[in-house]
GROMACS .gro file of N, CA and C in nm:
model
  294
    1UNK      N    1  -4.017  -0.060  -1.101
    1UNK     CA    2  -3.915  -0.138  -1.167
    1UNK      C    3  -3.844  -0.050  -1.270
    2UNK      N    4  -3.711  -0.057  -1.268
    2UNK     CA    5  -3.599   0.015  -1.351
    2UNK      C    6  -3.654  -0.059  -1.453
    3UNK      N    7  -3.620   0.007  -1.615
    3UNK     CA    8  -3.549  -0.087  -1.713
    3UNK      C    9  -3.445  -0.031  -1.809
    4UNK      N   10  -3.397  -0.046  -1.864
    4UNK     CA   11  -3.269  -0.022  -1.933
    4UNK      C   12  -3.310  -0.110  -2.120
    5UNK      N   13  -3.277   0.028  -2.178
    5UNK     CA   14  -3.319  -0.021  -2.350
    5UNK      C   15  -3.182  -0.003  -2.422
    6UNK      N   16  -3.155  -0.126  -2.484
    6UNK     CA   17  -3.087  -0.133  -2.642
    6UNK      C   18  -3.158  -0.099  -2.731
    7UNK      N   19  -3.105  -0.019  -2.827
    7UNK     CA   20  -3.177   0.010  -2.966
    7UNK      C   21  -3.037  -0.011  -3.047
    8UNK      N   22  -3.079  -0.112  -3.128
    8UNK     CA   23  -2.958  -0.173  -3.235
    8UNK      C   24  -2.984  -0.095  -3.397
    9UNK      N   25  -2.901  -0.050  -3.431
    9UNK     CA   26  -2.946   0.042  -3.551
    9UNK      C   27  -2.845  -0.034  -3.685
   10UNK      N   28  -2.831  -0.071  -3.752
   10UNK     CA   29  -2.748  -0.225  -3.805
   10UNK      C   30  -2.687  -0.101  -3.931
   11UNK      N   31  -2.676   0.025  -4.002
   11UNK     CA   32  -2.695   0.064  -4.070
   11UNK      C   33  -2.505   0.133  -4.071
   12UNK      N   34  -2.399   0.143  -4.178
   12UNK     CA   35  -2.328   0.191  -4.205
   12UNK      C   36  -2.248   0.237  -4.322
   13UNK      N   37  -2.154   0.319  -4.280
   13UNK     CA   38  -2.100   0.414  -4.457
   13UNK      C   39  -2.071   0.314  -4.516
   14UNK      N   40  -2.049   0.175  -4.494
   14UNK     CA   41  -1.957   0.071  -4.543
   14UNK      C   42  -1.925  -0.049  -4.476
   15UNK      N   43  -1.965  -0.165  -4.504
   15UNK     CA   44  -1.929  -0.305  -4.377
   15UNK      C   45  -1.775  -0.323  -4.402
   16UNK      N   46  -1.699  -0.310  -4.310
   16UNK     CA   47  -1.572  -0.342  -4.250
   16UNK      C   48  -1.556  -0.478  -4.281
   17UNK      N   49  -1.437  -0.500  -4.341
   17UNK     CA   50  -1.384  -0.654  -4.306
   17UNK      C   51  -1.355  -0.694  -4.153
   18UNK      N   52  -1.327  -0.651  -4.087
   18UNK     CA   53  -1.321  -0.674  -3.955
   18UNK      C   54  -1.426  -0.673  -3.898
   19UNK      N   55  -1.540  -0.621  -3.924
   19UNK     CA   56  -1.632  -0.611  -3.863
   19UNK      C   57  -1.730  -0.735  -3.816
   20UNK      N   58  -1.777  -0.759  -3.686
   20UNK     CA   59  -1.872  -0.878  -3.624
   20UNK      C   60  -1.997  -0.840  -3.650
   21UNK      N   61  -2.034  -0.753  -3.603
   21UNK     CA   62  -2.191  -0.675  -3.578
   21UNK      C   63  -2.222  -0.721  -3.700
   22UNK      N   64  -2.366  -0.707  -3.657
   22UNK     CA   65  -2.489  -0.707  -3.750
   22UNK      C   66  -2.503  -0.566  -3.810
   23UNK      N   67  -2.461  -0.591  -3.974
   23UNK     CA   68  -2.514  -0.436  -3.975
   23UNK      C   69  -2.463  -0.443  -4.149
   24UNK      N   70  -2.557  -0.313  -4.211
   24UNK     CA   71  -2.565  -0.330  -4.328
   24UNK      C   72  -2.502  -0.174  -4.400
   25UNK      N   73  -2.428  -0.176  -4.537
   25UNK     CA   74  -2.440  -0.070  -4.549
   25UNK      C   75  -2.549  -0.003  -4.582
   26UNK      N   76  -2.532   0.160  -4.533
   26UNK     CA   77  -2.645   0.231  -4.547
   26UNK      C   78  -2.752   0.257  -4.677
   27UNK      N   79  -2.874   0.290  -4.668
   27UNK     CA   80  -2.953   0.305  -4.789
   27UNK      C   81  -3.076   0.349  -4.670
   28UNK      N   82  -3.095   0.490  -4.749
   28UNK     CA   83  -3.224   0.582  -4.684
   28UNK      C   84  -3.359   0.506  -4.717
   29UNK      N   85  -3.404   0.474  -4.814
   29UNK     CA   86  -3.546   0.418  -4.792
   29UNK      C   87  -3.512   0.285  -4.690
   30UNK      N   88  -3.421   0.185  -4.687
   30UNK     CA   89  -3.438   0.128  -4.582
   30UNK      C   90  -3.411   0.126  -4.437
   31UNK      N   91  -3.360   0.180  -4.458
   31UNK     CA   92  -3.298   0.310  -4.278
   31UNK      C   93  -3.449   0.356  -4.259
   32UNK      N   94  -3.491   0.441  -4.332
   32UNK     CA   95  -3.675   0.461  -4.308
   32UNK      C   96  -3.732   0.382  -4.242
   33UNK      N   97  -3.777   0.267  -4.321
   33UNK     CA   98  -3.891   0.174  -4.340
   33UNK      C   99  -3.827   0.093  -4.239
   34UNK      N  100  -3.722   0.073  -4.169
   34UNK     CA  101  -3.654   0.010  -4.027
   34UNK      C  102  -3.697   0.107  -3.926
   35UNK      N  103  -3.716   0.220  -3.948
   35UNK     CA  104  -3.702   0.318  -3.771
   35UNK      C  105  -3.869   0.300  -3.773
   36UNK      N  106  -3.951   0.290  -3.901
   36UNK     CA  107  -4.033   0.273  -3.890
   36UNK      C  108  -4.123   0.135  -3.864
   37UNK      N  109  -4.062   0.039  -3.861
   37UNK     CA  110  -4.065  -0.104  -3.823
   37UNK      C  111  -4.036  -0.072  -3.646
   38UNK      N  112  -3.909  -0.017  -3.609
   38UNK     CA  113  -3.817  -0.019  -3.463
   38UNK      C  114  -3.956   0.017  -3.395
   39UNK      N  115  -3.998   0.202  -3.436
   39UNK     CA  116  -4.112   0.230  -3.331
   39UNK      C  117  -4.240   0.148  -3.292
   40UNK      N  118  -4.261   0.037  -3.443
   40UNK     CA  119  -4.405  -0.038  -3.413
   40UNK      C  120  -4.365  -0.147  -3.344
   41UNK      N  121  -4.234  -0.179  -3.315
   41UNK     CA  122  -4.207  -0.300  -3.230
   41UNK      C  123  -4.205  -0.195  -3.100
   42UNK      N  124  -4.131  -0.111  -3.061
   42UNK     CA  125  -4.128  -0.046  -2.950
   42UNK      C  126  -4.268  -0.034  -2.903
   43UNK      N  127  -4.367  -0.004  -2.963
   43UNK     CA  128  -4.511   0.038  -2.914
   43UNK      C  129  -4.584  -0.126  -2.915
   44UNK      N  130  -4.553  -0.183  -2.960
   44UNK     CA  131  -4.598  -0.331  -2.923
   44UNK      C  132  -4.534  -0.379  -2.766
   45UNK      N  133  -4.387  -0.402  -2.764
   45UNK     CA  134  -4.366  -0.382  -2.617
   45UNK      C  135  -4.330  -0.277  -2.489
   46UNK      N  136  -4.438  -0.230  -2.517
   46UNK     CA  137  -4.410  -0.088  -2.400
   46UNK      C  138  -4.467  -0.075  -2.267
   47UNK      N  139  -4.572  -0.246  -2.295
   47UNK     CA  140  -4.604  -0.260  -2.112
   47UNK      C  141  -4.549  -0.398  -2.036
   48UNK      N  142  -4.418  -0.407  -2.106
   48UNK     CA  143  -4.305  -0.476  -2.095
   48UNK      C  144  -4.209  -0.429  -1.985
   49UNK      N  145  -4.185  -0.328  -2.037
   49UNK     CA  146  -4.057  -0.195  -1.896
   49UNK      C  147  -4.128  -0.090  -1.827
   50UNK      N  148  -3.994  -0.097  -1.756
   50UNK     CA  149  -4.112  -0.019  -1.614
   50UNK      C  150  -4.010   0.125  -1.669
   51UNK      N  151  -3.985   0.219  -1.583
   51UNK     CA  152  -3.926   0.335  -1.638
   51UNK      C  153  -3.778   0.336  -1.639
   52UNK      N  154  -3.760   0.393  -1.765
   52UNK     CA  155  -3.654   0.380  -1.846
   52UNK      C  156  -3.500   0.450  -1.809
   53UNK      N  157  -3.433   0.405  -1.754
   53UNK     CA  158  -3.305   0.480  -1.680
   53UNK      C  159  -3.165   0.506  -1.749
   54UNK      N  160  -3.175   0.412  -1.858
   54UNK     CA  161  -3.063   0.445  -1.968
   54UNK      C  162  -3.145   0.321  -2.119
   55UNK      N  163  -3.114   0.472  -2.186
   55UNK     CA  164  -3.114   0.450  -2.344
   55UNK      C  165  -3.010   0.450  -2.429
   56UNK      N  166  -2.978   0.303  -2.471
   56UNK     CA  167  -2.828   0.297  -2.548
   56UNK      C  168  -2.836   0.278  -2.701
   57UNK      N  169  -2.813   0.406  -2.795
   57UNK     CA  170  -2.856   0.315  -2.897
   57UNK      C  171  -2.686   0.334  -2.972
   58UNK      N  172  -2.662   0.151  -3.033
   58UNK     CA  173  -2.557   0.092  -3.059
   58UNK      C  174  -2.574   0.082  -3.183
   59UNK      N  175  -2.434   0.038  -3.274
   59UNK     CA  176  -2.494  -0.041  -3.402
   59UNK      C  177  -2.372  -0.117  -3.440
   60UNK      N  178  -2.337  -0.105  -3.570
   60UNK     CA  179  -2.364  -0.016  -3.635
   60UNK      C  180  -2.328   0.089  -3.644
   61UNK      N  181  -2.351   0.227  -3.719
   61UNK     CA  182  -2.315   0.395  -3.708
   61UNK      C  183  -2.483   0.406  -3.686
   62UNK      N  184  -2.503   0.420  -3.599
   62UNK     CA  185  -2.623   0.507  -3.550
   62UNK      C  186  -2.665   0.627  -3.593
   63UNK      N  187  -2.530   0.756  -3.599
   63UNK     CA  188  -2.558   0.858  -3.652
   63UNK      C  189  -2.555   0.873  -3.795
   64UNK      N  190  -2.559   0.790  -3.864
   64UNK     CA  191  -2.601   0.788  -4.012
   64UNK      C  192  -2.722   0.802  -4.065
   65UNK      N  193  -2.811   0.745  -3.955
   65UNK     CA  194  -2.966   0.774  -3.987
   65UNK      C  195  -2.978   0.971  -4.004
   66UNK      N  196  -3.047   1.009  -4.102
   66UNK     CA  197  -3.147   1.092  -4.072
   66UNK      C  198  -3.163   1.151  -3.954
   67UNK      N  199  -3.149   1.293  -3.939
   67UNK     CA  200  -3.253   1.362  -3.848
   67UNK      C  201  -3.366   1.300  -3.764
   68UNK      N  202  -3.434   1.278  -3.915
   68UNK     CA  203  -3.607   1.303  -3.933
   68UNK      C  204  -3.667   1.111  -3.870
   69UNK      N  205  -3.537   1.042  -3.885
   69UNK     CA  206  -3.529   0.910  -3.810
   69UNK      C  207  -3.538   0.898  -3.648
   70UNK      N  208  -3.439   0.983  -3.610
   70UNK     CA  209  -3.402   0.995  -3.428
   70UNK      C  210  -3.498   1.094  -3.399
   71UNK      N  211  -3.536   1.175  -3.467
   71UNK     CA  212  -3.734   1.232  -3.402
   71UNK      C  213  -3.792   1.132  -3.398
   72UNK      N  214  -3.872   1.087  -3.499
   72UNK     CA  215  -3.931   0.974  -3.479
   72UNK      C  216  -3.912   0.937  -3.379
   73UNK      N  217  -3.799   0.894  -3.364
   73UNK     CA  218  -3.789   0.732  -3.270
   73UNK      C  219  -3.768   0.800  -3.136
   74UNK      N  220  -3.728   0.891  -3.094
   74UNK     CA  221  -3.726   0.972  -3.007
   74UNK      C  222  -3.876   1.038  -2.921
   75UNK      N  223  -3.932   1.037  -3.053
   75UNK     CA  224  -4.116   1.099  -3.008
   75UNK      C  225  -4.167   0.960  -2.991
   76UNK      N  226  -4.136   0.824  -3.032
   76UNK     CA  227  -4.232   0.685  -3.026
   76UNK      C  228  -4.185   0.661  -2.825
   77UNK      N  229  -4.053   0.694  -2.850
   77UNK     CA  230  -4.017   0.674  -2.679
   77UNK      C  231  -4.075   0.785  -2.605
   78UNK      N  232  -4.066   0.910  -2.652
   78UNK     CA  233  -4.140   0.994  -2.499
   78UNK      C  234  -4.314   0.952  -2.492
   79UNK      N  235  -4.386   0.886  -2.600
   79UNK     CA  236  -4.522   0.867  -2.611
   79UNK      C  237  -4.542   0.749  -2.560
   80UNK      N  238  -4.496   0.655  -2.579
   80UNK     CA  239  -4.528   0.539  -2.487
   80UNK      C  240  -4.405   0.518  -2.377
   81UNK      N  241  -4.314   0.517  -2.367
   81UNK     CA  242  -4.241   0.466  -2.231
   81UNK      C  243  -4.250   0.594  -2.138
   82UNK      N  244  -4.201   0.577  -1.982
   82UNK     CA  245  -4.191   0.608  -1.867
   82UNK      C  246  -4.027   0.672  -1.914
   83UNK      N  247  -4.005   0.770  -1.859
   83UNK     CA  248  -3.870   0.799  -1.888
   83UNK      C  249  -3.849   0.824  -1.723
   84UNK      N  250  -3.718   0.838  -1.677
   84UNK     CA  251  -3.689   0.878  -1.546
   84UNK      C  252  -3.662   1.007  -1.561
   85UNK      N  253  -3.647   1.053  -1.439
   85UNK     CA  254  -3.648   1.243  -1.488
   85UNK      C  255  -3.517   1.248  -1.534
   86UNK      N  256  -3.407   1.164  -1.541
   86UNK     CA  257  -3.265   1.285  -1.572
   86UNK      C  258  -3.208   1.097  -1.648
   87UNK      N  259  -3.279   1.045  -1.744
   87UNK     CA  260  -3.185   0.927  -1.815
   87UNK      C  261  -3.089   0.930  -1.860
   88UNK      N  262  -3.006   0.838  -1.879
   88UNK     CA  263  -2.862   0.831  -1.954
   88UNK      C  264  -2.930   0.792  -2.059
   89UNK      N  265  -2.845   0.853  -2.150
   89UNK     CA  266  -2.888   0.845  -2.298
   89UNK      C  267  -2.755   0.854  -2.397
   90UNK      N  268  -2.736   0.742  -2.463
   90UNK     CA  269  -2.583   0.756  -2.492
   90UNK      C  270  -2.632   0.703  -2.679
   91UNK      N  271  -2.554   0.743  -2.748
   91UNK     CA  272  -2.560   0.723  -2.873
   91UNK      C  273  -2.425   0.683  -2.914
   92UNK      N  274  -2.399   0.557  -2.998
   92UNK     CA  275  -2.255   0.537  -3.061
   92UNK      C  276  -2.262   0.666  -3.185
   93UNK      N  277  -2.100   0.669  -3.198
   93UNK     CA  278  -2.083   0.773  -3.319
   93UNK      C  279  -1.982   0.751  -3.404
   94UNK      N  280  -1.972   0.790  -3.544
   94UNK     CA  281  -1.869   0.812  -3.628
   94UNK      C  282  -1.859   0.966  -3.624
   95UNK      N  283  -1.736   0.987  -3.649
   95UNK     CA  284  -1.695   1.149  -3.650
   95UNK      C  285  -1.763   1.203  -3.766
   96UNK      N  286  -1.783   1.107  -3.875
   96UNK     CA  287  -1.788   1.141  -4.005
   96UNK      C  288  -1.946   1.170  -4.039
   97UNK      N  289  -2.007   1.123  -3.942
   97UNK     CA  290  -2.151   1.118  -3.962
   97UNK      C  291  -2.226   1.207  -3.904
   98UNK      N  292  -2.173   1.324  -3.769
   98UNK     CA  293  -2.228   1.340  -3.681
   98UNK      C  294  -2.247   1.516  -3.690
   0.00000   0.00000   0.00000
């Protein structure tokens, strides 16, 4: 069985008046203490999906997190999920962040 993951990252330079999404402006201890929440939910459901064929992570500015955040969360996915050999892996971006 395929499965296909959202990872919602809610975190930005600034909430938009226009903006719908869920999402907060940024602040590093809680950008932390979230990727670190994300991986213990990820490792709670990980015999949920079968192997993983595209990884989308949305937000939000995604690339606002930390480095030391997308390791993490990057090492919680190669340790518990199935990856396919060649996944799509797409990240939203700000120019400003990246």
């Amino acid at each position: 069985m395929s499965s296909y993951l959202y990872i919602h990252i809610p975190f930005c330079i600034k909430k938009c008046l226009y903006c719908d999404f869920l999402s907060v402006t940024y602040n590093e201890a809680l950008a932390k203490a979230y990727t670190d929440a994300l991986c213990k939910e990820l490792v709670l459901k990980k015999n949920l999906a079968g192997e993983l064929k595209t990884i989308y992570i949305g937000g939000g500015t995604p690339t606002i997190l930390p480095d030391e955040c997308f390791k993490q969360l990057f090492t919680c996915l190669q340790n518990n999920y199935s990856l396919s050999p060649s996944p799509e892996i797409t990240v939203e971006a700000n120019p400003g962040t990246v």
